[in-house]
Coordinates of C-alpha atoms and ligand atoms in Angstrom, one line a residue:
M1 CA -65.1 -34.1 0.1
I2 CA -67.1 -31.9 2.5
K3 CA -64.8 -33.4 5.4
N4 CA -61.7 -32.6 3.4
D5 CA -63.9 -28.8 3.0
M6 CA -65.2 -29.1 6.6
T7 CA -62.4 -27.1 9.3
T8 CA -60.9 -28.1 12.7
Q9 CA -63.4 -25.3 13.9
S10 CA -66.3 -26.8 11.8
R11 CA -66.5 -29.9 12.2
L12 CA -65.9 -29.2 16.8
I13 CA -69.1 -27.2 16.4
L14 CA -71.7 -29.8 14.7
S15 CA -69.4 -32.5 17.0
G16 CA -70.6 -29.9 19.7
L17 CA -74.2 -29.6 18.0
I18 CA -75.1 -33.2 18.3
F19 CA -73.5 -33.7 21.7
S20 CA -75.7 -31.3 22.8
T21 CA -78.5 -32.7 21.1
L22 CA -78.1 -36.1 22.5
L23 CA -78.0 -34.4 26.0
I24 CA -80.7 -32.8 25.6
I25 CA -83.0 -35.7 24.2
V26 CA -81.2 -38.2 27.1
I27 CA -82.5 -35.0 29.6
A28 CA -86.1 -34.8 27.9
I29 CA -86.3 -38.8 28.1
L30 CA -85.6 -39.0 32.0
A31 CA -87.9 -36.2 32.5
V32 CA -90.7 -37.6 31.1
F33 CA -90.1 -40.6 32.5
N34 CA -89.6 -38.9 36.0
I35 CA -92.9 -37.0 35.8
Q36 CA -94.9 -40.3 34.8
N37 CA -94.3 -42.0 38.0
R38 CA -94.8 -39.4 39.7
L39 CA -98.0 -38.8 38.7
N40 CA -98.9 -42.5 38.1
D41 CA -98.5 -42.7 42.0
G42 CA -100.7 -39.5 42.2
Y43 CA -103.0 -41.2 40.1
E44 CA -103.3 -44.3 42.6
N45 CA -103.1 -42.3 45.4
F46 CA -106.1 -40.6 43.9
G47 CA -108.0 -43.9 42.7
R48 CA -107.2 -45.1 46.9
I49 CA -108.7 -41.9 47.7
I50 CA -112.5 -42.2 45.5
S51 CA -112.1 -46.5 46.3
K52 CA -112.2 -45.4 50.5
T53 CA -114.7 -42.8 49.6
L54 CA -116.9 -45.4 48.2
A55 CA -116.7 -47.8 51.0
V56 CA -117.4 -45.5 53.4
E57 CA -120.5 -44.6 51.1
T58 CA -121.7 -48.0 50.4
V59 CA -121.5 -49.0 54.1
D60 CA -123.7 -45.4 54.7
L61 CA -125.9 -46.8 51.1
I62 CA -126.8 -50.9 52.4
K63 CA -126.5 -51.2 55.9
D64 CA -130.2 -50.4 56.0
I65 CA -131.1 -52.5 53.1
P66 CA -132.1 -55.9 52.6
K67 CA -130.0 -57.7 51.0
E68 CA -132.1 -58.5 48.1
N69 CA -132.1 -55.3 47.6
Q70 CA -128.4 -53.7 47.6
Y71 CA -127.7 -55.6 44.1
I72 CA -130.1 -52.5 42.6
S73 CA -129.3 -49.3 44.6
L74 CA -125.3 -50.5 44.3
K75 CA -126.0 -50.5 40.6
E76 CA -128.0 -47.6 40.5
H77 CA -125.0 -46.0 42.5
S78 CA -121.9 -46.7 40.1
G79 CA -124.4 -46.3 36.6
K80 CA -124.4 -42.5 38.5
I81 CA -120.7 -42.6 39.0
L82 CA -119.4 -44.3 36.3
E83 CA -121.1 -42.2 33.6
N84 CA -119.8 -38.8 35.0
N85 CA -116.2 -40.6 35.4
D86 CA -114.5 -40.6 32.2
D87 CA -111.2 -41.5 33.8
I88 CA -113.3 -44.7 36.9
A89 CA -113.5 -48.3 34.3
F90 CA -115.0 -50.4 36.7
I91 CA -116.7 -49.9 40.0
E92 CA -117.2 -54.0 42.2
F93 CA -118.7 -54.9 45.5
L94 CA -117.6 -57.7 47.4
D95 CA -119.3 -59.0 50.4
K96 CA -117.4 -59.9 52.9
D97 CA -116.4 -64.0 51.7
G98 CA -115.6 -62.1 48.4
S99 CA -118.0 -62.7 46.6
V100 CA -119.3 -60.1 44.1
I101 CA -122.7 -58.0 45.5
Y102 CA -122.5 -56.2 42.6
S103 CA -119.6 -55.4 39.3
S104 CA -120.2 -53.1 37.0
K105 CA -118.1 -54.8 34.6
N106 CA -120.8 -56.1 32.6
D107 CA -123.2 -53.7 32.0
Y108 CA -120.3 -51.4 31.3
A109 CA -118.3 -53.6 29.3
K110 CA -116.5 -51.7 27.5
Q111 CA -114.9 -49.0 29.9
A112 CA -114.3 -52.1 31.3
K113 CA -111.8 -52.4 29.4
L114 CA -110.0 -50.0 29.7
S115 CA -109.3 -50.4 33.2
T116 CA -105.1 -50.4 34.3
I117 CA -105.2 -50.3 37.9
T118 CA -107.5 -51.7 40.0
I119 CA -107.6 -50.3 43.9
N120 CA -109.6 -52.2 46.6
S121 CA -110.9 -50.4 49.9
P122 CA -112.3 -52.1 52.6
M123 CA -115.9 -51.6 53.4
I124 CA -116.0 -51.1 57.4
T125 CA -118.8 -50.4 59.9
G126 CA -118.9 -48.3 63.3
L127 CA -116.7 -46.0 64.5
L128 CA -116.2 -48.5 67.9
D129 CA -117.1 -51.7 66.8
K130 CA -114.5 -51.7 63.3
K131 CA -116.5 -55.0 61.7
T132 CA -115.5 -55.7 57.8
V133 CA -118.4 -56.0 55.8
G134 CA -116.9 -56.4 51.6
S135 CA -114.7 -54.5 49.9
V136 CA -114.9 -52.2 47.4
S137 CA -113.0 -52.4 43.5
V138 CA -112.2 -49.4 41.8
G139 CA -110.5 -49.9 38.5
L140 CA -108.9 -46.7 36.8
C141 CA -107.9 -46.4 33.2
G142 CA -105.4 -43.6 33.4
G143 CA -106.7 -41.4 31.1
I144 CA -106.0 -38.3 32.5
I145 CA -102.3 -39.6 32.9
S146 CA -102.0 -40.5 29.2
K147 CA -103.5 -36.7 28.6
I148 CA -100.6 -35.2 31.3
T149 CA -98.0 -37.3 29.6
N150 CA -98.7 -36.2 26.3
T151 CA -98.6 -33.4 27.0
I152 CA -95.5 -32.5 28.5
R153 CA -94.1 -34.9 25.8
T154 CA -95.1 -32.3 23.4
S155 CA -94.7 -29.6 25.4
L156 CA -90.7 -30.4 26.1
I157 CA -90.3 -31.2 22.1
L158 CA -91.6 -28.0 21.6
V159 CA -89.2 -26.5 24.0
F160 CA -86.2 -28.4 22.9
I161 CA -86.7 -27.6 19.0
V162 CA -87.1 -24.1 20.6
V163 CA -83.8 -24.0 22.9
W164 CA -82.4 -26.3 20.0
L165 CA -82.7 -23.7 17.3
V166 CA -81.6 -21.0 19.3
F167 CA -78.1 -23.1 20.6
A168 CA -77.6 -23.5 16.9
L169 CA -77.9 -20.3 16.1
V170 CA -76.1 -19.3 18.5
I171 CA -73.4 -21.3 17.7
L172 CA -73.5 -20.4 14.3
V173 CA -73.7 -16.8 15.1
N174 CA -71.1 -16.7 17.2
S175 CA -68.7 -19.3 15.3
Y176 CA -69.6 -16.9 12.0
L177 CA -68.2 -13.8 14.3
T178 CA -65.2 -15.0 15.7
T179 CA -64.4 -17.3 11.7
K180 CA -64.8 -14.1 10.5
E181 CA -61.2 -12.1 11.2
L182 CA -60.0 -15.6 10.5
R183 CA -61.6 -15.7 7.0
I184 CA -60.2 -11.5 6.9
L185 CA -56.4 -13.2 8.0
K186 CA -57.0 -15.6 4.9
N187 CA -57.7 -13.7 2.5
G188 CA -55.3 -11.8 3.3
V189 CA -52.1 -14.0 3.1
K190 CA -53.5 -15.4 -0.2
K191 CA -53.2 -12.3 -1.5
I192 CA -49.8 -12.8 -0.4
S193 CA -48.8 -16.0 -1.7
T194 CA -50.2 -14.7 -5.2
G195 CA -47.4 -12.3 -4.6
E196 CA -49.4 -8.9 -3.6
F197 CA -46.9 -8.2 -1.2
G198 CA -47.4 -5.0 0.4
H199 CA -51.7 -6.0 0.9
K200 CA -52.8 -4.5 4.0
I201 CA -55.7 -6.2 6.4
T202 CA -58.4 -4.3 8.1
D203 CA -61.6 -4.3 10.7
K204 CA -63.0 -2.0 13.5
D205 CA -64.9 -4.1 15.9
V206 CA -61.6 -6.6 16.9
S207 CA -60.5 -7.7 20.4
L208 CA -57.3 -6.6 20.6
E209 CA -55.2 -9.3 20.7
V210 CA -57.0 -9.8 16.8
K211 CA -56.1 -6.1 16.5
Q212 CA -52.1 -6.7 17.0
L213 CA -52.8 -9.9 14.8
F214 CA -53.5 -7.3 11.7
E215 CA -51.1 -5.4 12.6
S216 CA -48.1 -7.9 12.3
F217 CA -49.8 -8.9 9.4
N218 CA -49.9 -5.4 8.0
D219 CA -46.1 -4.7 8.8
M220 CA -44.8 -8.5 7.5
S221 CA -46.5 -7.5 3.8
H222 CA -44.9 -4.4 4.5
R223 CA -41.6 -5.5 4.4
L224 CA -42.3 -8.4 1.8
H225 CA -43.2 -5.6 -0.5
E226 CA -39.8 -3.3 0.5
Y227 CA -37.7 -6.7 0.2
E228 CA -39.4 -7.4 -3.0
K229 CA -38.6 -4.1 -4.2
Q230 CA -35.0 -4.1 -3.3
N231 CA -34.7 -7.7 -4.4
I232 CA -36.2 -6.7 -8.2
E233 CA -34.1 -3.8 -8.2
H234 CA -31.3 -6.4 -6.9
L235 CA -32.5 -8.5 -10.3
T236 CA -33.2 -5.8 -12.3
L237 CA -29.0 -4.9 -12.1
E238 CA -28.3 -8.5 -12.2
K239 CA -29.7 -9.4 -15.7
N240 CA -29.0 -5.9 -16.7
K241 CA -25.3 -7.0 -16.0
L242 CA -25.3 -9.9 -17.1
E243 CA -27.4 -9.0 -20.5
A244 CA -24.4 -6.2 -21.2
I245 CA -22.1 -8.7 -21.0
L246 CA -24.1 -11.4 -23.7
M247 CA -24.3 -8.4 -25.5
N248 CA -21.0 -6.9 -26.0
I249 CA -18.6 -10.3 -26.1
A250 CA -17.7 -11.6 -29.6
N251 CA -19.1 -14.6 -30.0
G252 CA -22.9 -14.6 -31.1
V253 CA -25.1 -15.9 -27.9
V254 CA -28.2 -17.3 -28.8
V255 CA -30.3 -18.7 -25.8
C256 CA -33.9 -21.0 -26.5
N257 CA -36.9 -22.5 -24.1
S258 CA -37.2 -25.9 -23.7
E259 CA -39.4 -25.3 -26.7
D260 CA -36.9 -24.5 -28.7
E261 CA -38.1 -21.1 -28.7
I262 CA -35.6 -18.5 -29.3
T263 CA -35.3 -15.7 -26.1
L264 CA -32.5 -14.3 -25.8
M265 CA -29.2 -12.8 -28.2
N266 CA -26.8 -10.6 -28.5
Y267 CA -25.7 -8.4 -31.2
Q268 CA -23.0 -11.2 -32.5
A269 CA -25.3 -13.8 -33.2
Q270 CA -27.5 -10.9 -34.8
K271 CA -24.7 -10.2 -37.1
L272 CA -23.8 -14.0 -38.2
L273 CA -26.9 -14.7 -38.2
D274 CA -28.0 -11.5 -40.4
A275 CA -31.1 -11.3 -39.2
S276 CA -32.4 -8.6 -36.2
E277 CA -33.7 -9.9 -32.9
K278 CA -37.8 -9.1 -33.1
D279 CA -37.6 -11.4 -36.1
L280 CA -36.2 -14.3 -34.4
I281 CA -37.4 -13.9 -30.5
N282 CA -40.1 -16.7 -29.8
T283 CA -39.3 -18.6 -33.2
K284 CA -38.0 -22.2 -33.2
I285 CA -34.1 -22.2 -33.9
Q286 CA -35.1 -25.1 -36.0
N287 CA -37.1 -23.0 -38.1
F288 CA -34.1 -20.6 -39.3
C289 CA -33.3 -19.7 -42.3
D290 CA -30.5 -18.2 -43.8
K291 CA -29.6 -15.9 -46.9
N292 CA -29.0 -18.9 -49.0
G293 CA -32.5 -20.9 -47.4
N294 CA -30.9 -23.7 -45.4
T295 CA -32.3 -24.2 -41.8
C296 CA -29.0 -24.0 -40.3
F297 CA -29.6 -26.3 -37.0
K298 CA -32.2 -28.3 -37.5
T299 CA -29.6 -31.4 -37.8
G300 CA -27.4 -29.6 -35.4
I301 CA -30.5 -29.7 -32.2
K302 CA -31.4 -33.3 -33.3
E303 CA -27.9 -34.0 -32.3
F304 CA -27.2 -32.4 -29.5
K305 CA -31.4 -34.1 -28.4
S306 CA -30.7 -37.0 -29.0
K307 CA -27.4 -37.3 -26.3
K308 CA -27.4 -39.0 -23.4
D309 CA -24.4 -37.0 -21.9
F310 CA -24.9 -33.7 -21.8
S311 CA -21.7 -32.2 -19.9
E312 CA -19.7 -31.2 -22.5
P313 CA -21.4 -29.2 -24.7
S314 CA -22.3 -30.4 -28.8
A315 CA -20.0 -29.0 -30.8
I316 CA -21.0 -28.7 -35.4
D317 CA -19.4 -26.3 -37.6
L318 CA -22.2 -24.8 -39.5
D319 CA -22.3 -23.0 -42.6
I320 CA -24.2 -20.4 -42.0
N321 CA -24.7 -17.5 -44.8
G322 CA -21.7 -18.7 -46.4
K323 CA -20.1 -18.5 -43.1
V324 CA -18.0 -20.7 -41.2
I325 CA -19.7 -21.0 -37.9
K326 CA -18.4 -23.2 -34.6
T327 CA -21.6 -23.8 -32.9
L328 CA -21.4 -24.5 -29.4
I329 CA -24.7 -26.5 -28.5
S330 CA -25.2 -26.2 -23.8
K331 CA -28.0 -27.5 -21.9
M332 CA -29.8 -25.5 -19.2
V333 CA -31.9 -25.7 -16.5
Q334 CA -34.5 -25.2 -19.3
G335 CA -33.5 -24.9 -22.7
Y336 CA -30.1 -24.3 -23.5
I337 CA -27.3 -21.7 -25.2
I338 CA -26.0 -21.7 -28.8
V339 CA -23.0 -20.2 -28.8
L340 CA -21.4 -18.6 -32.2
I341 CA -18.0 -18.2 -33.3
D342 CA -17.0 -17.3 -36.7
I343 CA -14.7 -19.5 -37.6
T344 CA -14.3 -18.7 -41.5
K345 CA -11.0 -17.1 -41.4
E346 CA -9.6 -19.5 -39.4
A347 CA -10.8 -22.4 -42.1
E348 CA -10.0 -20.2 -44.3
I349 CA -6.4 -20.4 -43.9
D350 CA -6.5 -24.7 -42.6
K351 CA -7.9 -24.7 -46.4
M352 CA -5.3 -22.5 -47.7
R353 CA -2.7 -24.2 -45.7
G354 CA -3.8 -27.5 -47.1
Q355 CA -2.6 -25.8 -50.5
F356 CA 0.5 -24.0 -49.0
I357 CA 1.6 -27.7 -49.1
S358 CA 0.5 -29.0 -52.4
N359 CA 2.2 -25.7 -53.4
V360 CA 5.4 -25.9 -51.7
S361 CA 5.3 -29.5 -52.8
H362 CA 4.5 -28.4 -56.5
E363 CA 7.4 -26.2 -56.0
L364 CA 9.9 -28.4 -54.7
R365 CA 9.4 -31.0 -57.3
T366 CA 9.8 -28.9 -60.4
P367 CA 13.6 -27.8 -59.8
V368 CA 14.2 -31.3 -58.7
T369 CA 12.9 -32.7 -61.3
V370 CA 14.3 -30.0 -63.5
L371 CA 17.7 -30.9 -61.7
R372 CA 17.9 -34.6 -62.4
T373 CA 17.1 -34.3 -65.7
Y374 CA 19.8 -32.0 -66.8
I375 CA 22.8 -33.5 -63.6
D376 CA 21.7 -36.7 -65.3
T377 CA 21.7 -35.8 -68.9
L378 CA 25.7 -34.2 -68.5
Y379 CA 26.9 -37.0 -66.4
N380 CA 26.0 -39.3 -68.9
Y381 CA 26.1 -37.6 -71.8
G382 CA 28.5 -34.6 -70.8
N383 CA 30.8 -35.7 -73.7
E384 CA 28.6 -36.0 -76.5
F385 CA 27.9 -32.5 -76.3
D386 CA 29.3 -28.6 -77.0
F387 CA 30.7 -26.2 -74.7
D388 CA 27.9 -23.8 -75.6
T389 CA 25.5 -26.7 -74.8
Q390 CA 27.3 -27.7 -71.4
K391 CA 27.4 -24.0 -70.6
E392 CA 23.8 -23.6 -71.3
F393 CA 22.5 -26.7 -69.0
I394 CA 24.3 -25.7 -66.1
G395 CA 22.9 -22.0 -66.6
T396 CA 19.6 -24.3 -66.3
I397 CA 20.7 -25.9 -63.5
N398 CA 22.1 -22.5 -61.9
D399 CA 18.8 -20.9 -62.2
E400 CA 17.1 -24.0 -60.9
I401 CA 19.0 -23.8 -57.8
I402 CA 18.2 -20.1 -57.5
R403 CA 14.5 -20.5 -57.5
L404 CA 14.4 -23.3 -54.8
H405 CA 16.1 -21.7 -52.9
N406 CA 14.4 -18.8 -52.6
L407 CA 12.0 -20.8 -51.7
V408 CA 13.5 -22.5 -49.0
N409 CA 14.6 -19.0 -47.7
D410 CA 10.7 -17.5 -47.8
I411 CA 9.8 -20.9 -46.0
L412 CA 12.5 -20.2 -43.5
D413 CA 11.7 -16.7 -43.4
F414 CA 8.0 -17.2 -42.9
S415 CA 8.7 -18.9 -39.4
R416 CA 11.0 -17.1 -38.3
W417 CA 9.4 -13.7 -39.0
N418 CA 7.3 -15.0 -37.2
S419 CA 8.8 -15.7 -34.8
D420 CA 9.4 -12.5 -32.1
I421 CA 12.9 -12.0 -33.7
K422 CA 15.3 -7.5 -32.8
L423 CA 16.4 -7.5 -36.3
E424 CA 19.2 -5.3 -35.7
K425 CA 18.7 -1.7 -38.0
D426 CA 20.9 1.1 -39.0
Y427 CA 20.7 3.7 -41.5
Y428 CA 20.9 2.6 -45.1
N429 CA 20.8 4.2 -48.1
L430 CA 17.5 3.0 -50.0
Q431 CA 17.7 3.6 -53.2
E432 CA 20.5 1.4 -53.4
I433 CA 18.8 -0.9 -51.7
V434 CA 16.4 -0.8 -54.3
E435 CA 18.9 -0.8 -57.3
N436 CA 20.8 -3.8 -55.7
C437 CA 17.2 -6.0 -55.2
V438 CA 16.6 -4.8 -59.2
K439 CA 20.3 -6.7 -60.2
S440 CA 19.3 -9.2 -58.5
V441 CA 16.1 -10.6 -60.6
E442 CA 17.5 -9.2 -64.0
V443 CA 17.7 -12.8 -64.8
L444 CA 14.2 -13.5 -64.0
A445 CA 13.4 -10.1 -66.4
K446 CA 15.2 -11.5 -69.1
E447 CA 13.2 -14.7 -69.0
K448 CA 10.5 -12.0 -69.9
N449 CA 11.8 -9.5 -71.4
V450 CA 10.6 -6.6 -68.7
I451 CA 12.2 -3.6 -67.7
F452 CA 13.4 -1.6 -65.0
S453 CA 12.3 1.7 -65.0
V454 CA 13.9 2.8 -61.7
M455 CA 12.6 6.6 -60.7
Q456 CA 13.8 8.5 -57.6
E457 CA 13.4 11.9 -55.4
D458 CA 16.5 14.4 -55.3
N459 CA 18.4 14.4 -52.1
L460 CA 16.2 11.3 -50.3
P461 CA 17.6 10.5 -46.8
K462 CA 19.1 7.6 -45.2
V463 CA 16.9 5.5 -43.9
Y464 CA 17.4 3.6 -40.6
L465 CA 15.8 -0.2 -41.6
N466 CA 17.1 -3.4 -41.5
E467 CA 18.8 -4.3 -44.8
D468 CA 18.3 -7.8 -45.6
S469 CA 14.3 -7.8 -44.4
I470 CA 13.6 -4.5 -46.6
F471 CA 16.0 -6.0 -49.7
R472 CA 13.7 -9.3 -49.3
A473 CA 10.4 -7.4 -48.7
L474 CA 11.2 -5.4 -52.2
K475 CA 13.0 -8.3 -54.0
N476 CA 9.5 -10.6 -53.0
L477 CA 7.8 -6.7 -55.0
L478 CA 9.6 -7.0 -57.9
S479 CA 9.4 -11.3 -58.4
N480 CA 5.3 -10.6 -58.8
A481 CA 5.4 -7.5 -60.3
I482 CA 7.7 -10.0 -62.8
K483 CA 5.6 -13.4 -62.3
Y484 CA 2.0 -11.3 -62.8
S485 CA 3.3 -8.8 -66.0
P486 CA 3.0 -10.1 -70.0
Q487 CA 6.2 -10.3 -71.6
N488 CA 7.5 -7.7 -73.1
D489 CA 6.6 -5.4 -70.5
K490 CA 7.7 -2.5 -68.4
I491 CA 7.8 -1.9 -64.7
K492 CA 8.5 1.1 -62.4
I493 CA 10.1 1.6 -59.5
K494 CA 9.9 4.8 -57.7
T495 CA 11.8 5.7 -54.5
E496 CA 10.1 9.4 -53.1
L497 CA 9.4 10.2 -49.5
A498 CA 6.0 9.2 -48.6
R499 CA 2.9 12.2 -48.5
K500 CA 2.9 11.2 -44.3
S501 CA 5.2 13.1 -42.9
G502 CA 8.8 11.2 -41.5
Y503 CA 8.2 8.4 -44.1
I504 CA 9.9 7.6 -47.3
Q505 CA 7.6 5.9 -50.3
V506 CA 9.0 2.4 -52.7
S507 CA 6.3 1.7 -55.7
V508 CA 6.8 -0.9 -57.6
E509 CA 3.9 -0.6 -60.8
D510 CA 3.1 -2.9 -63.7
H511 CA 0.7 -3.7 -66.6
G512 CA 0.2 -7.5 -65.4
I513 CA -3.0 -9.0 -65.2
G514 CA -3.6 -7.0 -61.8
I515 CA -6.4 -8.1 -59.1
A516 CA -10.0 -8.3 -58.7
P517 CA -11.5 -6.1 -56.2
E518 CA -12.7 -8.4 -53.6
Y519 CA -9.1 -10.3 -53.2
Q520 CA -7.3 -7.5 -52.6
Q521 CA -7.6 -6.9 -48.9
K522 CA -6.8 -10.7 -48.5
I523 CA -3.3 -11.3 -50.6
F524 CA -1.1 -10.0 -48.2
D525 CA -3.0 -12.7 -46.2
R526 CA -0.5 -16.2 -45.5
F527 CA -1.1 -18.5 -47.9
F528 CA -3.9 -16.7 -50.0
R529 CA -2.9 -17.1 -53.8
V530 CA -5.6 -15.3 -56.3
E531 CA -4.6 -18.4 -58.6
N532 CA -6.0 -21.6 -55.8
D533 CA -8.5 -22.4 -57.7
T534 CA -6.6 -21.8 -60.9
H535 CA -3.4 -23.1 -60.5
T536 CA -1.5 -21.3 -63.8
I537 CA 1.0 -19.5 -61.9
K538 CA 3.2 -21.3 -59.6
G539 CA 3.3 -20.0 -55.8
T540 CA 2.9 -20.4 -52.6
G541 CA 1.0 -17.2 -50.8
L542 CA 4.1 -16.4 -48.9
G543 CA 5.9 -13.4 -50.4
L544 CA 3.1 -10.9 -49.6
H545 CA 2.7 -12.3 -46.3
L546 CA 6.5 -12.2 -45.6
V547 CA 6.0 -8.2 -47.2
K548 CA 4.1 -7.4 -44.6
I549 CA 5.8 -8.4 -41.7
A550 CA 8.9 -7.0 -43.1
I551 CA 7.6 -3.7 -43.2
E552 CA 4.4 -3.7 -40.7
K553 CA 6.5 -5.5 -37.8
H554 CA 9.8 -5.1 -38.3
H555 CA 9.7 -1.6 -39.6
Q556 CA 6.4 0.1 -38.2
G557 CA 5.1 0.9 -41.8
E558 CA 2.7 0.3 -43.9
V559 CA 2.3 -1.6 -46.9
F560 CA -0.7 -0.9 -49.8
V561 CA -1.8 -2.0 -53.3
N562 CA -3.7 0.0 -56.1
S563 CA -5.0 -2.8 -58.9
K564 CA -7.2 -2.8 -61.5
Q565 CA -7.8 -6.2 -62.8
N566 CA -6.8 -6.4 -66.4
E567 CA -5.2 -3.2 -66.7
G568 CA -2.1 -3.9 -64.2
S569 CA -1.3 -3.0 -60.0
T570 CA 0.9 -1.0 -57.8
F571 CA 2.8 -2.6 -54.9
G572 CA 4.0 -0.9 -52.7
F573 CA 5.4 0.5 -48.8
I574 CA 6.2 3.4 -46.7
I575 CA 8.7 3.3 -43.9
P576 CA 9.3 5.3 -41.2
I577 CA 12.9 7.4 -41.8
E578 CA 14.0 7.6 -38.3
P579 CA 13.5 4.9 -35.5
A580 CA 10.0 4.3 -35.4
E581 CA 10.0 5.3 -31.5
D582 CA 11.5 9.4 -31.8
I583 CA 8.5 9.6 -34.7
I584 CA 6.0 9.3 -32.1
K585 CA 8.1 11.7 -29.9
S586 CA 7.5 14.2 -32.1
Ligands
ADP601 P1 2.9 -15.8 -54.9 O1 3.6 -16.6 -54.4 O2 1.5 -16.6 -55.2 O3 3.0 -15.1 -55.4 P2 2.3 -14.0 -53.0 O4 2.0 -13.7 -51.4 O5 3.5 -13.2 -53.1 O6 2.5 -15.1 -53.3 O7 1.1 -13.5 -53.8 C1 -0.7 -13.6 -53.3 C2 -1.3 -13.5 -54.4 O8 -1.4 -12.2 -55.0 C3 -0.5 -14.3 -55.5 O9 -1.2 -15.2 -55.5 C4 -1.3 -12.9 -56.5 O10 -2.4 -13.7 -57.0 C5 -1.1 -12.1 -56.5 N1 -0.4 -11.1 -56.6 C6 1.1 -10.5 -56.5 N2 1.3 -9.5 -56.8 C7 0.7 -9.3 -57.7 C8 0.9 -9.0 -59.0 N3 2.3 -8.0 -58.9 N4 -0.6 -8.5 -59.9 C9 -1.5 -9.2 -59.7 N5 -1.9 -10.3 -58.8 C10 -0.3 -10.3 -58.0

């Protein structure tokens, strides 16, 4: 741990400190060793001088003393020397044959044991006739040497400790001072790395190089701050752009993070989910409940997460607040994005298309069955019927063929009119078209004993139109009025100038079953039938859609309906009297 925390510089300082300590120790040991050697040499010289002096003294002392008294004199003399001198361990006098005259080793045995160096000096008489009469051995204990050595060693250790401490202190102070700038720089870099761009570092007592380094650092910090500012502005701009796009696209968009929490949603998504952003942000998408209490996304998200391949979005149709919502879930780097597309209308049309096919089949089967039965009967038993019965049969066959014809025409018109065909137009007397149309449905009206009341405003102008298209539209309105009216009812048809200037209006008023308000917007949609659920009255759901196409697409007019359930309906349209382009010009 410590090793990891240590910087290279600290390691260098520590190694230097250890190395210098070892060096000082080696130097000190060598110095002590050297001093000790020199002291030993000096001490030996000192011993030699003593022994020589003693030899000279002894020659003088014993020259006039008889041999038997020499022992006592030498003993006394030696005793005086030994008692006054701690450093001399023993003194030994030998005659010229090497026999001991006197040795202090017996009298001063304890002191004699301390001897470390022994030095001999010959005893020589006369200056001219030099004669060796014996020798003196002096033993030295070396007490002074060890005292001096100890003192030197202690002093050296003390000096060493003091020097070492001063040295260490100097290194530490120096490294503190040099690393102070580094520390300031390090703190600055740390702040930058945590995103505190623009942070400045200063210190007064710094060298020129460090000052330049600090200036460069501050410059870099300032640039980073500026860059960040620009970047943030740029990012904010981009973010705003993206948000604006996201908020305004027609489909709902919900963004979730990897914890399934909603982080972003656009207006359309709020509309489709019927919930506000503040209620849903940061909540889990799986917990979302629609008005009917369904946790709509739970299963879809589970399925999406269990997928292995995320290259394609998961598509599921969900029922949210009674609407059919196509949901596309795509993976993002973190989390996922859900696109919500309202396909209620398409789903309804799909349903209605299915219903339409069933209705058309039904509508076709009925007349075909009637025709088969009637023709079969006439063919096999025709001779048995009287003329009136035969006529009645043929009348019914004719009616069914007309119904079949109308139905096939409706279907053909539907496919023809839905494509962009150009219809021939001219100026026609609209009232004449109305009267002809009424005539064409009279047979139908008679079946229910319904009577028509046709009214028109005086002096109506001729209208620029396609006769066939308007005739069919009107016929559909009249057929519906008959179909949805009770027996013996009266249907009012009015042609007049519309309130909208330049337009003429035709309306068909009945007193039939009427239409509930919730269906009034939808009845002009293709395949839509109020009776789809009940199947009481036959039909394909195409009639009013064709009216709308004839009036709005072919004649740039408008269709309308006013209806009250169980009271009756007024269907009608307005179309421009002159060509539509002329109206726009004037
Ligand atoms: P259909 O073949 O079913 O009559 P239409 O497009 O002509 O198809 O009409 C659509 C729906 O509008 C009908 O199913 C019916 O419910 C309603 N409708 C049309 N005309 C009338 C009317 N005069 N009175 C009441 N309901 C009507």
